[in-house]
Amino acid sequence: MYGDSMEKSIGKQNIKKSNLIDNILDNLKNIKKNKTKIKLYILLVIVAILFLIALFGQYIVPHDPYAQDLSNALSPPSKEFIFGTDRYGRCLFSRVVVGSKTTMFSALGLWQL
């Protein structure tokens, strides 16, 4: 009595596992067929990340992009200045991140945001 129900439940689990494996394999085949879709999704994620950096960049930059510090003029890339500094000692990474907002919004035609 118990043995029959045990065998049936084990059989159902094997069927479920094989269906799961078949579904995973089918999905992998579909992924190979839809490489263009995957590339599009990856591109959209990258653009979304860049858009968020442009939108909130002024809050995440490590240094003031307009502050001049001539003692750090033309510093090479380091832990403190990721891209280095310009001839006025301004952090290039901070300037690129803050400047990306203007670039992104002008490319999208959203100048007044």
mmCIF file of N, CA and C in Angstrom:
data_model
loop_
_atom_site.group_PDB
_atom_site.id
_atom_site.type_symbol
_atom_site.label_atom_id
_atom_site.label_comp_id
_atom_site.label_asym_id
_atom_site.label_seq_id
_atom_site.Cartn_x
_atom_site.Cartn_y
_atom_site.Cartn_z
ATOM 1 N N MET A 1 0.810 -1.182 0.000
ATOM 2 C CA MET A 1 0.000 0.000 0.000
ATOM 3 C C MET A 1 0.863 1.258 0.000
ATOM 4 N N TYR A 2 1.782 1.360 0.954
ATOM 5 C CA TYR A 2 2.641 2.524 1.000
ATOM 6 C C TYR A 2 3.674 2.498 -0.117
ATOM 7 N N GLY A 3 4.100 1.305 -0.482
ATOM 8 C CA GLY A 3 5.113 1.169 -1.525
ATOM 9 C C GLY A 3 4.620 1.678 -2.864
ATOM 10 N N ASP A 4 3.352 1.419 -3.195
ATOM 11 C CA ASP A 4 2.799 1.866 -4.468
ATOM 12 C C ASP A 4 2.728 3.393 -4.538
ATOM 13 N N SER A 5 2.264 4.013 -3.459
ATOM 14 C CA SER A 5 2.158 5.475 -3.471
ATOM 15 C C SER A 5 3.539 6.117 -3.491
ATOM 16 N N MET A 6 4.517 5.488 -2.849
ATOM 17 C CA MET A 6 5.883 5.984 -2.865
ATOM 18 C C MET A 6 6.440 5.946 -4.275
ATOM 19 N N GLU A 7 6.210 4.823 -4.956
ATOM 20 C CA GLU A 7 6.722 4.686 -6.316
ATOM 21 C C GLU A 7 6.060 5.694 -7.238
ATOM 22 N N LYS A 8 4.759 5.935 -7.052
ATOM 23 C CA LYS A 8 4.054 6.902 -7.891
ATOM 24 C C LYS A 8 4.593 8.311 -7.664
ATOM 25 N N SER A 9 4.825 8.677 -6.402
ATOM 26 C CA SER A 9 5.333 10.017 -6.121
ATOM 27 C C SER A 9 6.753 10.185 -6.641
ATOM 28 N N ILE A 10 7.571 9.151 -6.543
ATOM 29 C CA ILE A 10 8.928 9.216 -7.084
ATOM 30 C C ILE A 10 8.868 9.336 -8.598
ATOM 31 N N GLY A 11 7.963 8.596 -9.216
ATOM 32 C CA GLY A 11 7.801 8.690 -10.662
ATOM 33 C C GLY A 11 7.378 10.085 -11.084
ATOM 34 N N LYS A 12 6.476 10.718 -10.312
ATOM 35 C CA LYS A 12 6.039 12.081 -10.623
ATOM 36 C C LYS A 12 7.192 13.063 -10.484
ATOM 37 N N GLN A 13 8.035 12.877 -9.467
ATOM 38 C CA GLN A 13 9.176 13.762 -9.280
ATOM 39 C C GLN A 13 10.147 13.627 -10.437
ATOM 40 N N ASN A 14 10.368 12.408 -10.905
ATOM 41 C CA ASN A 14 11.255 12.213 -12.051
ATOM 42 C C ASN A 14 10.685 12.880 -13.289
ATOM 43 N N ILE A 15 9.371 12.788 -13.474
ATOM 44 C CA ILE A 15 8.741 13.444 -14.621
ATOM 45 C C ILE A 15 8.891 14.951 -14.498
ATOM 46 N N LYS A 16 8.671 15.492 -13.293
ATOM 47 C CA LYS A 16 8.807 16.931 -13.087
ATOM 48 C C LYS A 16 10.239 17.375 -13.346
ATOM 49 N N LYS A 17 11.219 16.616 -12.864
ATOM 50 C CA LYS A 17 12.621 16.973 -13.073
ATOM 51 C C LYS A 17 12.970 16.922 -14.546
ATOM 52 N N SER A 18 12.491 15.892 -15.249
ATOM 53 C CA SER A 18 12.816 15.800 -16.667
ATOM 54 C C SER A 18 12.129 16.921 -17.437
ATOM 55 N N ASN A 19 10.906 17.298 -17.026
ATOM 56 C CA ASN A 19 10.237 18.428 -17.661
ATOM 57 C C ASN A 19 10.999 19.718 -17.401
ATOM 58 N N LEU A 20 11.499 19.878 -16.196
ATOM 59 C CA LEU A 20 12.275 21.061 -15.856
ATOM 60 C C LEU A 20 13.541 21.127 -16.693
ATOM 61 N N ILE A 21 14.237 20.011 -16.798
ATOM 62 C CA ILE A 21 15.464 19.966 -17.601
ATOM 63 C C ILE A 21 15.138 20.237 -19.064
ATOM 64 N N ASP A 22 14.048 19.655 -19.560
ATOM 65 C CA ASP A 22 13.638 19.908 -20.939
ATOM 66 C C ASP A 22 13.302 21.379 -21.150
ATOM 67 N N ASN A 23 12.629 21.979 -20.178
ATOM 68 C CA ASN A 23 12.297 23.404 -20.285
ATOM 69 C C ASN A 23 13.554 24.260 -20.309
ATOM 70 N N ILE A 24 14.511 23.933 -19.467
ATOM 71 C CA ILE A 24 15.766 24.686 -19.442
ATOM 72 C C ILE A 24 16.492 24.540 -20.770
ATOM 73 N N LEU A 25 16.546 23.323 -21.290
ATOM 74 C CA LEU A 25 17.211 23.104 -22.579
ATOM 75 C C LEU A 25 16.484 23.829 -23.705
ATOM 76 N N ASP A 26 15.158 23.825 -23.683
ATOM 77 C CA ASP A 26 14.395 24.557 -24.696
ATOM 78 C C ASP A 26 14.660 26.055 -24.604
ATOM 79 N N ASN A 27 14.736 26.572 -23.371
ATOM 80 C CA ASN A 27 15.028 27.993 -23.195
ATOM 81 C C ASN A 27 16.414 28.341 -23.714
ATOM 82 N N LEU A 28 17.378 27.464 -23.481
ATOM 83 C CA LEU A 28 18.726 27.712 -23.995
ATOM 84 C C LEU A 28 18.734 27.719 -25.518
ATOM 85 N N LYS A 29 17.958 26.833 -26.129
ATOM 86 C CA LYS A 29 17.863 26.823 -27.587
ATOM 87 C C LYS A 29 17.220 28.110 -28.091
ATOM 88 N N ASN A 30 16.188 28.568 -27.387
ATOM 89 C CA ASN A 30 15.531 29.812 -27.776
ATOM 90 C C ASN A 30 16.465 31.000 -27.621
ATOM 91 N N ILE A 31 17.293 30.971 -26.597
ATOM 92 C CA ILE A 31 18.261 32.046 -26.403
ATOM 93 C C ILE A 31 19.230 32.092 -27.570
ATOM 94 N N LYS A 32 19.683 30.936 -28.011
ATOM 95 C CA LYS A 32 20.597 30.900 -29.147
ATOM 96 C C LYS A 32 19.916 31.439 -30.398
ATOM 97 N N LYS A 33 18.631 31.161 -30.544
ATOM 98 C CA LYS A 33 17.897 31.647 -31.706
ATOM 99 C C LYS A 33 17.666 33.151 -31.629
ATOM 100 N N ASN A 34 17.516 33.657 -30.434
ATOM 101 C CA ASN A 34 17.172 35.067 -30.256
ATOM 102 C C ASN A 34 18.353 35.882 -29.742
ATOM 103 N N LYS A 35 19.507 35.697 -30.331
ATOM 104 C CA LYS A 35 20.690 36.439 -29.888
ATOM 105 C C LYS A 35 20.491 37.939 -30.053
ATOM 106 N N THR A 36 19.771 38.323 -31.089
ATOM 107 C CA THR A 36 19.530 39.739 -31.320
ATOM 108 C C THR A 36 18.705 40.340 -30.184
ATOM 109 N N LYS A 37 17.708 39.621 -29.715
ATOM 110 C CA LYS A 37 16.902 40.094 -28.593
ATOM 111 C C LYS A 37 17.748 40.268 -27.343
ATOM 112 N N ILE A 38 18.607 39.316 -27.089
ATOM 113 C CA ILE A 38 19.459 39.383 -25.901
ATOM 114 C C ILE A 38 20.409 40.569 -26.001
ATOM 115 N N LYS A 39 20.979 40.771 -27.173
ATOM 116 C CA LYS A 39 21.870 41.915 -27.367
ATOM 117 C C LYS A 39 21.112 43.220 -27.163
ATOM 118 N N LEU A 40 19.875 43.267 -27.620
ATOM 119 C CA LEU A 40 19.059 44.458 -27.428
ATOM 120 C C LEU A 40 18.793 44.704 -25.946
ATOM 121 N N TYR A 41 18.467 43.660 -25.202
ATOM 122 C CA TYR A 41 18.232 43.812 -23.765
ATOM 123 C C TYR A 41 19.493 44.273 -23.040
ATOM 124 N N ILE A 42 20.624 43.720 -23.400
ATOM 125 C CA ILE A 42 21.889 44.140 -22.787
ATOM 126 C C ILE A 42 22.157 45.606 -23.095
ATOM 127 N N LEU A 43 21.926 46.000 -24.335
ATOM 128 C CA LEU A 43 22.120 47.395 -24.729
ATOM 129 C C LEU A 43 21.183 48.313 -23.950
ATOM 130 N N LEU A 44 19.940 47.913 -23.790
ATOM 131 C CA LEU A 44 18.988 48.725 -23.038
ATOM 132 C C LEU A 44 19.388 48.857 -21.572
ATOM 133 N N VAL A 45 19.922 47.801 -20.991
ATOM 134 C CA VAL A 45 20.388 47.866 -19.599
ATOM 135 C C VAL A 45 21.567 48.829 -19.482
ATOM 136 N N ILE A 46 22.490 48.762 -20.432
ATOM 137 C CA ILE A 46 23.648 49.664 -20.407
ATOM 138 C C ILE A 46 23.202 51.111 -20.548
ATOM 139 N N VAL A 47 22.288 51.380 -21.484
ATOM 140 C CA VAL A 47 21.788 52.745 -21.675
ATOM 141 C C VAL A 47 21.047 53.219 -20.427
ATOM 142 N N ALA A 48 20.281 52.341 -19.801
ATOM 143 C CA ALA A 48 19.565 52.714 -18.579
ATOM 144 C C ALA A 48 20.543 53.062 -17.458
ATOM 145 N N ILE A 49 21.608 52.290 -17.333
ATOM 146 C CA ILE A 49 22.625 52.577 -16.311
ATOM 147 C C ILE A 49 23.291 53.918 -16.587
ATOM 148 N N LEU A 50 23.647 54.162 -17.847
ATOM 149 C CA LEU A 50 24.258 55.445 -18.198
ATOM 150 C C LEU A 50 23.295 56.600 -17.958
ATOM 151 N N PHE A 51 22.030 56.388 -18.257
ATOM 152 C CA PHE A 51 21.026 57.422 -18.018
ATOM 153 C C PHE A 51 20.901 57.723 -16.527
ATOM 154 N N LEU A 52 20.904 56.693 -15.689
ATOM 155 C CA LEU A 52 20.828 56.902 -14.239
ATOM 156 C C LEU A 52 22.071 57.608 -13.711
ATOM 157 N N ILE A 53 23.229 57.251 -14.254
ATOM 158 C CA ILE A 53 24.459 57.940 -13.849
ATOM 159 C C ILE A 53 24.389 59.404 -14.244
ATOM 160 N N ALA A 54 23.875 59.669 -15.445
ATOM 161 C CA ALA A 54 23.745 61.055 -15.888
ATOM 162 C C ALA A 54 22.749 61.816 -15.020
ATOM 163 N N LEU A 55 21.669 61.164 -14.651
ATOM 164 C CA LEU A 55 20.621 61.817 -13.878
ATOM 165 C C LEU A 55 21.047 62.092 -12.437
ATOM 166 N N PHE A 56 21.703 61.123 -11.805
ATOM 167 C CA PHE A 56 22.075 61.258 -10.398
ATOM 168 C C PHE A 56 23.575 61.437 -10.189
ATOM 169 N N GLY A 57 24.319 61.697 -11.229
ATOM 170 C CA GLY A 57 25.772 61.785 -11.153
ATOM 171 C C GLY A 57 26.289 62.865 -10.237
ATOM 172 N N GLN A 58 25.580 63.976 -10.184
ATOM 173 C CA GLN A 58 26.047 65.072 -9.346
ATOM 174 C C GLN A 58 26.025 64.721 -7.862
ATOM 175 N N TYR A 59 25.290 63.670 -7.509
ATOM 176 C CA TYR A 59 25.212 63.251 -6.110
ATOM 177 C C TYR A 59 26.204 62.144 -5.766
ATOM 178 N N ILE A 60 26.809 61.512 -6.773
ATOM 179 C CA ILE A 60 27.694 60.378 -6.499
ATOM 180 C C ILE A 60 29.158 60.657 -6.812
ATOM 181 N N VAL A 61 29.459 61.841 -7.326
ATOM 182 C CA VAL A 61 30.855 62.124 -7.675
ATOM 183 C C VAL A 61 31.693 62.309 -6.413
ATOM 184 N N PRO A 62 32.956 61.878 -6.457
ATOM 185 C CA PRO A 62 33.792 61.955 -5.254
ATOM 186 C C PRO A 62 34.313 63.358 -4.943
ATOM 187 N N HIS A 63 34.422 64.227 -5.962
ATOM 188 C CA HIS A 63 34.976 65.575 -5.767
ATOM 189 C C HIS A 63 34.096 66.593 -6.474
ATOM 190 N N ASP A 64 34.199 67.832 -6.049
ATOM 191 C CA ASP A 64 33.502 68.913 -6.734
ATOM 192 C C ASP A 64 34.141 69.092 -8.114
ATOM 193 N N PRO A 65 33.369 68.990 -9.193
ATOM 194 C CA PRO A 65 33.959 69.062 -10.531
ATOM 195 C C PRO A 65 34.463 70.453 -10.904
ATOM 196 N N TYR A 66 34.061 71.479 -10.140
ATOM 197 C CA TYR A 66 34.460 72.844 -10.473
ATOM 198 C C TYR A 66 35.538 73.400 -9.547
ATOM 199 N N ALA A 67 35.832 72.698 -8.454
ATOM 200 C CA ALA A 67 36.819 73.177 -7.487
ATOM 201 C C ALA A 67 38.230 73.025 -8.048
ATOM 202 N N GLN A 68 38.984 74.120 -8.000
ATOM 203 C CA GLN A 68 40.358 74.088 -8.498
ATOM 204 C C GLN A 68 41.322 73.867 -7.336
ATOM 205 N N ASP A 69 42.333 73.044 -7.603
ATOM 206 C CA ASP A 69 43.367 72.763 -6.615
ATOM 207 C C ASP A 69 44.677 72.624 -7.380
ATOM 208 N N LEU A 70 45.404 73.711 -7.500
ATOM 209 C CA LEU A 70 46.612 73.716 -8.329
ATOM 210 C C LEU A 70 47.699 72.789 -7.798
ATOM 211 N N SER A 71 47.620 72.399 -6.526
ATOM 212 C CA SER A 71 48.619 71.463 -6.001
ATOM 213 C C SER A 71 48.424 70.064 -6.593
ATOM 214 N N ASN A 72 47.237 69.765 -7.108
ATOM 215 C CA ASN A 72 46.964 68.474 -7.747
ATOM 216 C C ASN A 72 46.906 68.577 -9.270
ATOM 217 N N ALA A 73 47.416 69.647 -9.821
ATOM 218 C CA ALA A 73 47.331 69.859 -11.267
ATOM 219 C C ALA A 73 48.045 68.741 -12.026
ATOM 220 N N LEU A 74 47.389 68.238 -13.064
ATOM 221 C CA LEU A 74 47.917 67.206 -13.969
ATOM 222 C C LEU A 74 48.345 65.930 -13.239
ATOM 223 N N SER A 75 47.620 65.593 -12.183
ATOM 224 C CA SER A 75 47.911 64.341 -11.470
ATOM 225 C C SER A 75 47.486 63.157 -12.330
ATOM 226 N N PRO A 76 48.277 62.096 -12.337
ATOM 227 C CA PRO A 76 47.879 60.901 -13.100
ATOM 228 C C PRO A 76 46.742 60.170 -12.384
ATOM 229 N N PRO A 77 46.109 59.227 -13.040
ATOM 230 C CA PRO A 77 45.053 58.449 -12.381
ATOM 231 C C PRO A 77 45.574 57.775 -11.111
ATOM 232 N N SER A 78 44.749 57.819 -10.076
ATOM 233 C CA SER A 78 45.120 57.232 -8.783
ATOM 234 C C SER A 78 43.845 56.819 -8.060
ATOM 235 N N LYS A 79 43.993 56.359 -6.820
ATOM 236 C CA LYS A 79 42.810 55.988 -6.039
ATOM 237 C C LYS A 79 41.953 57.208 -5.733
ATOM 238 N N GLU A 80 42.597 58.340 -5.522
ATOM 239 C CA GLU A 80 41.854 59.557 -5.199
ATOM 240 C C GLU A 80 41.198 60.157 -6.436
ATOM 241 N N PHE A 81 41.930 60.182 -7.545
ATOM 242 C CA PHE A 81 41.421 60.735 -8.801
ATOM 243 C C PHE A 81 41.436 59.629 -9.852
ATOM 244 N N ILE A 82 40.270 59.044 -10.113
ATOM 245 C CA ILE A 82 40.176 57.857 -10.967
ATOM 246 C C ILE A 82 40.703 58.120 -12.374
ATOM 247 N N PHE A 83 40.334 59.273 -12.970
ATOM 248 C CA PHE A 83 40.811 59.627 -14.313
ATOM 249 C C PHE A 83 41.974 60.613 -14.268
ATOM 250 N N GLY A 84 42.386 61.020 -13.080
ATOM 251 C CA GLY A 84 43.433 62.021 -12.954
ATOM 252 C C GLY A 84 42.815 63.406 -12.827
ATOM 253 N N THR A 85 43.659 64.436 -12.996
ATOM 254 C CA THR A 85 43.175 65.817 -12.912
ATOM 255 C C THR A 85 43.641 66.601 -14.125
ATOM 256 N N ASP A 86 42.982 67.736 -14.357
ATOM 257 C CA ASP A 86 43.383 68.601 -15.464
ATOM 258 C C ASP A 86 44.417 69.615 -14.983
ATOM 259 N N ARG A 87 44.730 70.589 -15.813
ATOM 260 C CA ARG A 87 45.799 71.537 -15.455
ATOM 261 C C ARG A 87 45.421 72.479 -14.319
ATOM 262 N N TYR A 88 44.143 72.514 -13.968
ATOM 263 C CA TYR A 88 43.699 73.326 -12.845
ATOM 264 C C TYR A 88 43.473 72.492 -11.585
ATOM 265 N N GLY A 89 43.763 71.199 -11.645
ATOM 266 C CA GLY A 89 43.613 70.320 -10.495
ATOM 267 C C GLY A 89 42.192 69.825 -10.273
ATOM 268 N N ARG A 90 41.330 69.966 -11.278
ATOM 269 C CA ARG A 90 39.945 69.498 -11.155
ATOM 270 C C ARG A 90 39.872 68.012 -11.489
ATOM 271 N N CYS A 91 39.044 67.287 -10.753
ATOM 272 C CA CYS A 91 38.885 65.840 -10.936
ATOM 273 C C CYS A 91 38.193 65.570 -12.271
ATOM 274 N N LEU A 92 38.882 64.856 -13.164
ATOM 275 C CA LEU A 92 38.319 64.585 -14.485
ATOM 276 C C LEU A 92 37.136 63.625 -14.424
ATOM 277 N N PHE A 93 37.177 62.653 -13.546
ATOM 278 C CA PHE A 93 36.050 61.719 -13.425
ATOM 279 C C PHE A 93 34.784 62.460 -13.019
ATOM 280 N N SER A 94 34.894 63.339 -12.042
ATOM 281 C CA SER A 94 33.733 64.113 -11.600
ATOM 282 C C SER A 94 33.203 64.985 -12.725
ATOM 283 N N ARG A 95 34.107 65.559 -13.498
ATOM 284 C CA ARG A 95 33.685 66.413 -14.610
ATOM 285 C C ARG A 95 33.000 65.611 -15.707
ATOM 286 N N VAL A 96 33.491 64.412 -15.977
ATOM 287 C CA VAL A 96 32.872 63.564 -17.002
ATOM 288 C C VAL A 96 31.475 63.129 -16.562
ATOM 289 N N VAL A 97 31.336 62.719 -15.305
ATOM 290 C CA VAL A 97 30.036 62.249 -14.810
ATOM 291 C C VAL A 97 29.018 63.385 -14.807
ATOM 292 N N VAL A 98 29.397 64.541 -14.300
ATOM 293 C CA VAL A 98 28.470 65.670 -14.253
ATOM 294 C C VAL A 98 28.172 66.170 -15.673
ATOM 295 N N GLY A 99 29.156 66.159 -16.542
ATOM 296 C CA GLY A 99 28.944 66.580 -17.927
ATOM 297 C C GLY A 99 28.099 65.614 -18.731
ATOM 298 N N SER A 100 28.027 64.374 -18.297
ATOM 299 C CA SER A 100 27.223 63.392 -19.030
ATOM 300 C C SER A 100 25.734 63.723 -18.968
ATOM 301 N N LYS A 101 25.304 64.449 -17.957
ATOM 302 C CA LYS A 101 23.890 64.835 -17.867
ATOM 303 C C LYS A 101 23.518 65.741 -19.032
ATOM 304 N N THR A 102 24.327 66.735 -19.297
ATOM 305 C CA THR A 102 24.061 67.633 -20.415
ATOM 306 C C THR A 102 24.096 66.878 -21.730
ATOM 307 N N THR A 103 25.064 66.006 -21.885
ATOM 308 C CA THR A 103 25.186 65.233 -23.114
ATOM 309 C C THR A 103 23.989 64.318 -23.319
ATOM 310 N N MET A 104 23.601 63.598 -22.288
ATOM 311 C CA MET A 104 22.490 62.650 -22.402
ATOM 312 C C MET A 104 21.178 63.373 -22.691
ATOM 313 N N PHE A 105 20.912 64.451 -21.967
ATOM 314 C CA PHE A 105 19.644 65.142 -22.155
ATOM 315 C C PHE A 105 19.591 65.898 -23.478
ATOM 316 N N SER A 106 20.703 66.425 -23.932
ATOM 317 C CA SER A 106 20.681 67.087 -25.238
ATOM 318 C C SER A 106 20.527 66.064 -26.355
ATOM 319 N N ALA A 107 21.072 64.867 -26.178
ATOM 320 C CA ALA A 107 20.896 63.810 -27.176
ATOM 321 C C ALA A 107 19.444 63.355 -27.230
ATOM 322 N N LEU A 108 18.763 63.374 -26.104
ATOM 323 C CA LEU A 108 17.358 62.970 -26.060
ATOM 324 C C LEU A 108 16.403 64.130 -26.327
ATOM 325 N N GLY A 109 16.927 65.337 -26.429
ATOM 326 C CA GLY A 109 16.084 66.495 -26.677
ATOM 327 C C GLY A 109 15.347 66.984 -25.450
ATOM 328 N N LEU A 110 15.846 66.678 -24.279
ATOM 329 C CA LEU A 110 15.214 67.086 -23.023
ATOM 330 C C LEU A 110 16.043 68.182 -22.362
ATOM 331 N N TRP A 111 16.284 69.233 -23.063
ATOM 332 C CA TRP A 111 17.238 70.245 -22.639
ATOM 333 C C TRP A 111 16.866 70.905 -21.307
ATOM 334 N N GLN A 112 15.606 71.158 -21.035
ATOM 335 C CA GLN A 112 15.209 71.962 -19.885
ATOM 336 C C GLN A 112 15.066 71.195 -18.576
ATOM 337 N N LEU A 113 15.524 69.945 -18.488
ATOM 338 C CA LEU A 113 15.388 69.198 -17.229
ATOM 339 C C LEU A 113 16.447 69.544 -16.242
#
